[in-house]
CSV table of C-alpha atoms and ligand atoms in Angstrom, one decimal:
chain,number,residue,atom,x,y,z
J,63,MET,CA,-4.4,-9.0,-10.5
J,64,ASN,CA,-7.1,-11.6,-11.2
J,65,GLN,CA,-5.4,-14.8,-10.2
J,66,ALA,CA,-8.8,-16.7,-10.2
J,67,ALA,CA,-8.5,-16.6,-14.0
J,68,SER,CA,-5.5,-19.0,-13.9
J,69,ILE,CA,-7.2,-21.6,-11.8
J,70,ALA,CA,-9.2,-24.4,-13.4
J,71,LYS,CA,-12.9,-23.7,-13.2
J,72,SER,CA,-13.6,-27.4,-12.7
J,73,ILE,CA,-11.9,-27.4,-9.4
J,74,GLY,CA,-13.7,-24.3,-8.2
J,75,ALA,CA,-11.8,-21.0,-8.5
J,76,VAL,CA,-10.5,-19.3,-5.3
J,77,GLU,CA,-11.7,-15.7,-5.5
J,78,ASP,CA,-8.6,-14.1,-4.1
J,79,PRO,CA,-5.9,-16.5,-3.0
J,80,THR,CA,-3.6,-13.8,-1.7
J,81,LYS,CA,-6.3,-12.5,0.6
J,82,MET,CA,-7.0,-16.0,1.8
J,83,LEU,CA,-3.4,-16.7,2.5
J,84,ARG,CA,-3.0,-13.4,4.3
J,85,ASN,CA,-6.0,-14.2,6.4
J,86,LEU,CA,-4.6,-17.6,7.3
J,87,ILE,CA,-1.2,-16.2,8.2
J,88,CYS,CA,-2.4,-13.1,10.0
J,89,SER,CA,-5.4,-14.4,11.9
J,90,SER,CA,-5.1,-14.9,15.6
J,91,GLU,CA,-5.9,-18.6,15.2
J,92,LEU,CA,-3.1,-21.1,14.5
J,93,SER,CA,-3.1,-22.1,10.8
J,94,PHE,CA,-1.6,-25.0,9.0
J,95,LEU,CA,-0.1,-25.2,5.5
J,96,MET,CA,0.4,-28.6,4.0
J,97,GLU,CA,3.3,-29.4,1.6
J,98,ALA,CA,2.4,-30.1,-2.0
J,99,HIS,CA,4.9,-31.0,-4.7
J,100,ASP,CA,2.7,-31.6,-7.7
J,101,GLY,CA,-0.9,-31.4,-8.8
J,102,LEU,CA,-1.9,-34.8,-7.3
J,103,SER,CA,-0.4,-34.1,-3.9
J,104,ALA,CA,-2.2,-30.7,-3.9
J,105,ALA,CA,-5.5,-32.3,-4.8
J,106,ILE,CA,-5.1,-34.8,-2.0
J,107,ALA,CA,-4.2,-32.1,0.6
J,108,ARG,CA,-7.3,-30.2,-0.4
J,109,GLN,CA,-9.5,-33.3,-0.1
J,110,ALA,CA,-8.1,-33.9,3.4
J,111,GLY,CA,-9.3,-30.4,4.4
J,112,PHE,CA,-6.2,-28.2,4.3
J,113,LYS,CA,-7.0,-24.5,3.6
J,114,GLY,CA,-3.6,-23.6,2.3
J,115,LEU,CA,-0.5,-25.2,0.8
J,116,TRP,CA,3.3,-24.9,1.0
J,117,ALA,CA,5.0,-25.4,-2.3
J,118,SER,CA,8.1,-26.9,-0.8
J,119,GLY,CA,11.4,-26.5,-2.5
J,120,LEU,CA,12.7,-29.8,-1.0
J,121,SER,CA,9.6,-31.8,-2.0
J,122,ILE,CA,9.3,-30.3,-5.5
J,123,SER,CA,13.0,-30.9,-6.1
J,124,SER,CA,12.8,-34.4,-4.8
J,125,ALA,CA,9.8,-35.2,-7.0
J,126,LEU,CA,11.7,-33.9,-10.0
J,127,GLY,CA,14.7,-36.0,-9.1
J,128,TYR,CA,16.8,-33.0,-8.1
J,129,ARG,CA,18.6,-32.2,-4.9
J,130,ASP,CA,17.4,-29.2,-2.8
J,131,ALA,CA,20.3,-27.1,-3.8
J,132,ASN,CA,18.8,-24.9,-6.5
J,133,GLU,CA,19.4,-27.7,-9.0
J,134,ALA,CA,15.8,-27.1,-10.2
J,135,SER,CA,15.6,-23.9,-12.2
J,136,TRP,CA,13.1,-21.2,-11.1
J,137,THR,CA,11.1,-21.7,-14.2
J,138,GLU,CA,10.7,-25.4,-13.4
J,139,ILE,CA,9.5,-24.5,-9.9
J,140,VAL,CA,7.0,-21.9,-11.3
J,141,ASP,CA,5.7,-24.6,-13.7
J,142,VAL,CA,5.0,-27.0,-10.8
J,143,VAL,CA,3.4,-24.2,-8.8
J,144,GLU,CA,0.9,-23.6,-11.6
J,145,ARG,CA,0.0,-27.3,-11.6
J,146,ILE,CA,-0.5,-27.2,-7.8
J,147,ALA,CA,-2.7,-24.1,-8.1
J,148,ASP,CA,-4.8,-25.5,-10.9
J,149,ALA,CA,-5.3,-28.9,-9.3
J,150,SER,CA,-6.2,-27.6,-5.8
J,151,GLY,CA,-7.6,-24.1,-6.1
J,152,LEU,CA,-6.0,-23.4,-2.7
J,153,PRO,CA,-3.8,-20.4,-1.7
J,154,ILE,CA,-0.2,-21.3,-2.0
J,155,LEU,CA,2.8,-20.0,-0.1
J,156,VAL,CA,5.7,-20.8,-2.4
J,157,ASP,CA,9.2,-21.7,-1.1
J,158,GLY,CA,11.3,-19.2,-3.1
J,159,ASP,CA,14.5,-20.4,-1.6
J,160,SER,CA,17.0,-17.5,-1.5
J,161,GLY,CA,15.4,-15.9,-4.6
J,162,PHE,CA,17.6,-17.5,-7.3
J,163,GLY,CA,20.1,-14.7,-7.3
J,164,ASN,CA,20.1,-11.0,-6.4
J,165,PHE,CA,17.2,-8.6,-5.9
J,166,ASN,CA,16.4,-8.7,-9.6
J,167,ASN,CA,16.1,-12.5,-9.8
J,168,ALA,CA,14.0,-12.4,-6.7
J,169,ARG,CA,11.5,-9.9,-7.9
J,170,LEU,CA,11.3,-11.6,-11.3
J,171,LEU,CA,10.5,-14.9,-9.5
J,172,ALA,CA,7.8,-13.1,-7.4
J,173,MET,CA,6.1,-11.6,-10.4
J,174,LYS,CA,6.0,-14.9,-12.3
J,175,LEU,CA,4.6,-16.7,-9.2
J,176,LEU,CA,1.9,-14.1,-9.0
J,177,LYS,CA,1.0,-14.7,-12.6
J,178,ARG,CA,1.0,-18.4,-12.3
J,179,GLY,CA,-1.0,-19.0,-9.2
J,180,GLY,CA,1.2,-18.3,-6.2
J,181,ALA,CA,-0.4,-16.3,-3.3
J,182,GLY,CA,2.8,-15.7,-1.4
J,183,VAL,CA,6.5,-16.2,-1.5
J,184,CYS,CA,8.9,-17.1,1.2
J,185,LEU,CA,12.5,-15.9,0.8
J,186,GLU,CA,15.3,-17.2,3.0
J,187,ASP,CA,18.4,-15.2,4.0
J,188,LYS,CA,21.0,-17.5,2.3
J,189,ARG,CA,23.1,-17.1,-0.8
J,190,PHE,CA,22.6,-18.7,-4.2
J,191,PRO,CA,22.8,-21.6,-4.7
J,192,LYS,CA,21.3,-22.5,-1.4
J,193,MET,CA,21.5,-25.9,0.3
J,194,ASN,CA,18.7,-27.6,2.2
J,195,SER,CA,18.7,-26.5,5.9
J,196,PHE,CA,19.3,-30.0,7.2
J,197,VAL,CA,22.2,-30.9,5.0
J,198,GLY,CA,25.7,-30.3,6.3
J,199,ASP,CA,26.8,-27.6,8.7
J,200,ARG,CA,28.1,-25.0,6.4
J,201,GLN,CA,25.1,-22.8,5.9
J,202,ALA,CA,26.4,-19.3,4.9
J,203,LEU,CA,24.0,-16.5,5.6
J,204,ALA,CA,23.4,-13.6,3.3
J,205,ASP,CA,24.4,-10.1,4.3
J,206,ILE,CA,21.5,-8.5,6.2
J,207,VAL,CA,21.4,-5.3,4.1
J,208,GLU,CA,21.7,-7.1,0.8
J,209,PHE,CA,19.0,-9.6,1.7
J,210,SER,CA,16.7,-6.8,2.9
J,211,GLY,CA,17.2,-5.3,-0.6
J,212,ARG,CA,15.8,-8.6,-2.1
J,213,LEU,CA,12.7,-8.3,0.2
J,214,LYS,CA,12.2,-4.6,-0.6
J,215,ALA,CA,12.5,-5.3,-4.3
J,216,ILE,CA,9.7,-7.9,-4.1
J,217,LYS,CA,7.5,-5.7,-2.0
J,218,ASP,CA,8.0,-2.7,-4.3
J,219,ILE,CA,6.9,-4.7,-7.4
J,220,THR,CA,4.2,-6.9,-5.9
J,221,GLY,CA,2.7,-4.6,-3.2
J,222,SER,CA,-0.1,-6.3,-1.4
J,223,ASP,CA,-0.8,-8.7,-4.4
J,224,LEU,CA,1.6,-11.3,-2.9
J,225,VAL,CA,2.2,-12.3,0.7
J,226,LEU,CA,5.9,-11.8,1.5
J,227,VAL,CA,7.3,-14.1,4.2
J,228,ALA,CA,10.9,-13.5,5.2
J,229,ARG,CA,12.8,-16.5,6.6
J,230,THR,CA,15.8,-16.3,8.7
J,231,GLU,CA,18.2,-19.2,8.8
J,232,ALA,CA,20.2,-17.6,11.7
J,233,LEU,CA,19.6,-20.5,14.1
J,234,ILE,CA,20.2,-23.1,11.3
J,235,ALA,CA,23.6,-21.5,10.7
J,236,GLY,CA,24.5,-21.9,14.3
J,237,HIS,CA,24.0,-18.3,15.5
J,238,GLY,CA,22.1,-17.4,18.6
J,239,LEU,CA,18.8,-15.7,19.4
J,240,ASP,CA,20.3,-12.2,19.2
J,241,GLU,CA,21.3,-12.7,15.5
J,242,ALA,CA,17.9,-14.1,14.7
J,243,LEU,CA,16.2,-11.2,16.4
J,244,GLN,CA,18.4,-8.6,14.6
J,245,ARG,CA,17.6,-10.2,11.3
J,246,ALA,CA,13.9,-10.4,12.0
J,247,ASP,CA,13.8,-6.7,12.8
J,248,ALA,CA,15.6,-5.8,9.6
J,249,TYR,CA,13.3,-8.0,7.5
J,250,ALA,CA,10.2,-6.5,9.1
J,251,ASP,CA,11.5,-3.0,8.3
J,252,ALA,CA,12.1,-4.2,4.7
J,253,GLY,CA,8.4,-4.9,4.3
J,254,ALA,CA,7.9,-8.5,5.1
J,255,ASP,CA,4.3,-9.6,6.0
J,256,ALA,CA,5.4,-12.5,8.2
J,257,LEU,CA,8.6,-14.0,9.6
J,258,LEU,CA,9.6,-17.7,9.3
J,259,ILE,CA,12.0,-18.8,12.0
J,260,HIS,CA,13.7,-22.1,11.2
J,261,SER,CA,15.4,-24.5,13.6
J,262,ARG,CA,17.2,-27.9,13.3
J,263,LYS,CA,16.9,-28.8,17.0
J,264,SER,CA,14.8,-31.8,18.0
J,265,ASP,CA,12.9,-29.7,20.6
J,266,ALA,CA,11.1,-26.4,20.1
J,267,GLY,CA,13.0,-24.5,22.9
J,268,GLU,CA,14.8,-21.9,20.7
J,269,ILE,CA,11.6,-21.4,18.6
J,270,LEU,CA,9.5,-20.7,21.7
J,271,ALA,CA,12.2,-18.4,23.1
J,272,PHE,CA,12.2,-16.5,19.9
J,273,ALA,CA,8.4,-16.2,19.9
J,274,LYS,CA,8.5,-14.8,23.5
J,275,ARG,CA,10.9,-12.0,22.5
J,276,TRP,CA,9.6,-11.1,19.0
J,277,GLN,CA,6.1,-10.0,18.2
J,278,LYS,CA,6.4,-7.6,15.4
J,279,LEU,CA,4.9,-9.8,12.7
J,280,PRO,CA,3.1,-13.1,12.5
J,281,ILE,CA,5.5,-16.0,13.1
J,282,VAL,CA,5.6,-19.1,10.8
J,283,ILE,CA,7.4,-22.3,11.8
J,284,VAL,CA,8.5,-25.6,10.2
J,285,PRO,CA,8.6,-28.3,12.9
J,286,THR,CA,10.1,-31.0,10.8
J,287,LYS,CA,12.8,-31.8,13.4
J,288,TYR,CA,10.9,-30.9,16.6
J,289,TYR,CA,7.8,-32.9,15.5
J,290,ARG,CA,7.1,-34.2,19.0
J,291,THR,CA,6.0,-30.7,20.3
J,292,PRO,CA,2.2,-30.6,20.6
J,293,VAL,CA,0.6,-27.8,18.6
J,294,SER,CA,-0.9,-26.4,21.9
J,295,ALA,CA,2.6,-25.1,22.6
J,296,TYR,CA,2.5,-23.0,19.4
J,297,ARG,CA,-1.0,-21.7,20.2
J,298,ASP,CA,0.2,-20.7,23.7
J,299,ALA,CA,3.2,-19.0,22.2
J,300,GLY,CA,1.1,-17.0,19.8
J,301,ILE,CA,2.7,-18.5,16.7
J,302,SER,CA,0.5,-17.9,13.6
J,303,THR,CA,1.3,-20.7,11.1
J,304,VAL,CA,2.7,-24.2,11.1
J,305,ILE,CA,4.0,-25.7,7.9
J,306,TRP,CA,4.0,-29.4,7.5
J,307,ALA,CA,6.8,-29.2,5.0
J,308,ASN,CA,7.5,-32.6,3.5
J,309,HIS,CA,5.2,-35.3,4.6
J,310,ALA,CA,3.3,-35.9,1.3
J,311,MET,CA,6.6,-36.4,-0.5
J,312,ARG,CA,8.0,-38.7,2.3
J,313,ALA,CA,4.7,-40.7,2.4
J,314,ALA,CA,5.0,-41.1,-1.4
J,315,VAL,CA,8.6,-42.3,-1.1
J,316,ALA,CA,7.7,-44.8,1.6
J,317,GLY,CA,4.6,-46.0,-0.2
J,318,MET,CA,6.2,-46.3,-3.6
J,319,ARG,CA,9.3,-48.1,-2.2
J,320,ALA,CA,7.1,-50.7,-0.4
J,321,VAL,CA,5.0,-51.4,-3.4
J,322,CYS,CA,7.9,-51.6,-5.8
J,323,SER,CA,9.8,-54.0,-3.5
J,324,ARG,CA,6.8,-56.2,-3.1
J,325,ILE,CA,6.0,-56.4,-6.9
J,326,VAL,CA,9.7,-57.3,-7.5
J,327,ALA,CA,9.6,-60.0,-4.9
J,328,GLU,CA,6.2,-61.5,-5.8
J,329,GLU,CA,6.4,-61.0,-9.6
J,330,SER,CA,2.7,-60.0,-9.3
J,331,ILE,CA,0.5,-57.0,-8.5
J,332,ALA,CA,-2.2,-59.1,-6.9
J,333,GLY,CA,-0.7,-58.7,-3.4
J,334,VAL,CA,-0.4,-55.0,-3.4
J,335,GLU,CA,-3.9,-54.3,-4.9
J,336,PRO,CA,-5.6,-53.8,-1.5
J,337,GLU,CA,-2.7,-51.5,-0.5
J,338,VAL,CA,-2.8,-49.0,-3.3
J,339,ALA,CA,-5.4,-46.3,-4.2
J,340,THR,CA,-8.1,-47.5,-6.6
J,341,LEU,CA,-8.2,-45.9,-10.1
J,342,GLU,CA,-11.6,-44.6,-9.1
J,343,GLU,CA,-10.0,-42.7,-6.3
J,344,VAL,CA,-7.6,-41.1,-8.7
J,345,PHE,CA,-10.4,-40.3,-11.2
J,346,GLY,CA,-12.3,-38.7,-8.3
J,347,LEU,CA,-9.4,-36.6,-7.1
J,348,LEU,CA,-8.8,-35.2,-10.6
J,349,ARG,CA,-12.5,-34.6,-11.4
J,350,TYR,CA,-13.0,-37.0,-14.3
J,351,ASP,CA,-16.8,-36.6,-13.7
J,352,GLU,CA,-16.5,-33.0,-14.9
J,353,LEU,CA,-14.8,-34.1,-18.1
J,354,ILE,CA,-17.4,-36.8,-18.8
J,355,SER,CA,-20.3,-34.3,-18.4
J,356,ALA,CA,-18.3,-31.8,-20.6
J,357,GLN,CA,-17.9,-34.4,-23.3
J,358,ASP,CA,-21.7,-34.9,-23.2
J,359,ARG,CA,-22.1,-31.2,-23.7
J,360,TYR,CA,-19.5,-30.4,-26.3
J,361,LEU,CA,-18.7,-33.6,-28.3
J,362,PRO,CA,-21.0,-34.6,-31.1
J,363,GLN,CA,-23.2,-37.5,-29.9
J,364,HIS,CA,-23.2,-40.6,-32.1
J,365,GLY,CA,-25.7,-43.5,-32.3
B,198,SPV,C1,11.2,-26.9,2.2
B,198,SPV,O1,10.2,-27.6,2.4
B,198,SPV,O2,11.8,-26.9,1.1
B,198,SPV,C2,11.8,-26.1,3.2
B,198,SPV,C3,11.7,-26.5,4.6
B,198,SPV,O3,12.4,-25.1,2.9
B,198,SPV,S1,13.2,-27.3,5.0
B,198,SPV,O4,13.3,-28.4,4.1
B,198,SPV,O5,13.1,-27.7,6.4
B,198,SPV,O6,14.3,-26.4,4.8
B,199,MG,MG1,13.0,-25.1,1.0
């Protein structure tokens, strides 16, 4: 499938986003995916030098004013993914939550993502509707066989056109390493290309223990809670990919809150002017220069 066609030429089309994402995730070097939740955050991540993006369910939901509990519909998520793809031209691993239903909903989502600029989808072994992994302590896992069917259905319909990452929430749900390993084995057998193991602990102990015992597929992690662990520990453990899952969204929250409070208090925008991005920076990120030269080419010239 020619995904390059759906990516804005002005940004510079990626030849084969799926191949690029597969290379990032499967290479022996540690790779990093940065969260994006809209076109602007995607363009900023690209400018900063990231080679791939994580279309985070939490961050996209938050930006839309929804809770990360499948309140945003799958079509709303797909629309945002398209904006992220067009604005960045980078390969995107999309957070597909639990697939928005059964095997049929999951494969429909995967096919639409493929058409709209996604390079990979990550599916977690929870039920629909899911709840964010760090909210509450009642995370019910999906049945292993039924969830494996969701993975197989995606693999059968997308083949190698989409990178399929299976995510187990076994540790999040309070189970031990054995449950996580059993699930990882089943998901590898179902055709996953990589395995995301998630943890809510503040140290990386259980993640590193998992990586020591399981080497069937590349391992992807999300160190949101164990953020103090240096990445050298992940390199040493042979982990393939780190996802920085929500920091663009959280930076936006902190920045917008500070600016709004100050404008209210000062009844002026003069004080915050040096703190905010210039309009020129915004124009640069979104390639207004390309539009101006296109106008010169395509619009009738007057005077
Ligand atoms: C997300 O970014 O939406 C994730 C990671 O799924 S987490 O919020 O840690 O569950
Ligand atoms: Mg999520």
